[in-house]
């Protein structure tokens, strides 16, 4: 028989209100929507029997990025609160309106991961972001923010982290990624806000949008458990898993210059060479009108999977080591892609 689980509603979110040694499920009130009701964010608090770190996990800040939800569900199953030291605060769905409409953005079409920490008197997305950061996320000692590629693209399992920050580097190296990209804190992201406020945070990009990919989810979960072992929240030996990852200094997108139908060749984690053809762009009669070549050697972090191609579409997200400056002629040399 299924155990009955009580789900409570909270206006205030105070960790000491939760009993130690138990798992708690609550909805926490955010700003109000057009029904005069607050948006309610689901939060799972696993408060360990013993005092320790408060580790926060956030997922679906972009409403169509779902692999993090399953990762959190598996983590809830895995953890015995009576044996846990410290507290896990888990937010499987940060962007409730975006999740309901299966879209990246908030209900006012704003990307929540560009406006953090929001503001108490701004637009609806700003007020929601403000409530989320002040009520819940500010209570974390450190944070893992779970994302995926954006619509029409796919990603490897990769980490974005400021590797010059020792705590963030440690967090990155505790995960189990295919690639780690050295990223400084992009303005307006959740990670940037957290790091500026003394909460070491990294972004984990888990594969593709609108899907559950269980092999990547399981690898992500292994990294999270490794992080918990490092913080002595659970027993067990900390594994050095970064040996299998490729660490790159920078990354950028290669764009199309023509419109048509695109076929991108390299697969995720493939190494491409400078000058290698990475995509064919066809006209609508089946003739190749552009062979897009890579301007440098690197590893494929993400790629386009949508054949529909306007000029200026993103084709391949390439990671590389910074031996020479970024070529200035690359359009939209964007640190911000899908995080
Ligand atoms: Zn995202």
Coordinates of C-alpha atoms and ligand atoms in Angstrom, one line a residue, residues 62 65 104 113 147-148 205 338-339, ligand 1:
X62 CA 13.8 27.0 -17.7
X65 CA 14.4 21.6 -19.2
X104 CA 11.7 28.1 -21.3
X113 CA 18.1 33.1 -15.7
X147 CA 19.7 22.7 -16.9
X148 CA 19.6 21.1 -20.3
X205 CA 23.8 20.9 -18.2
X338 CA 21.4 27.6 -23.1
X339 CA 22.3 27.8 -19.5
Ligands
LIG1 ZN1 18.5 26.3 -18.9

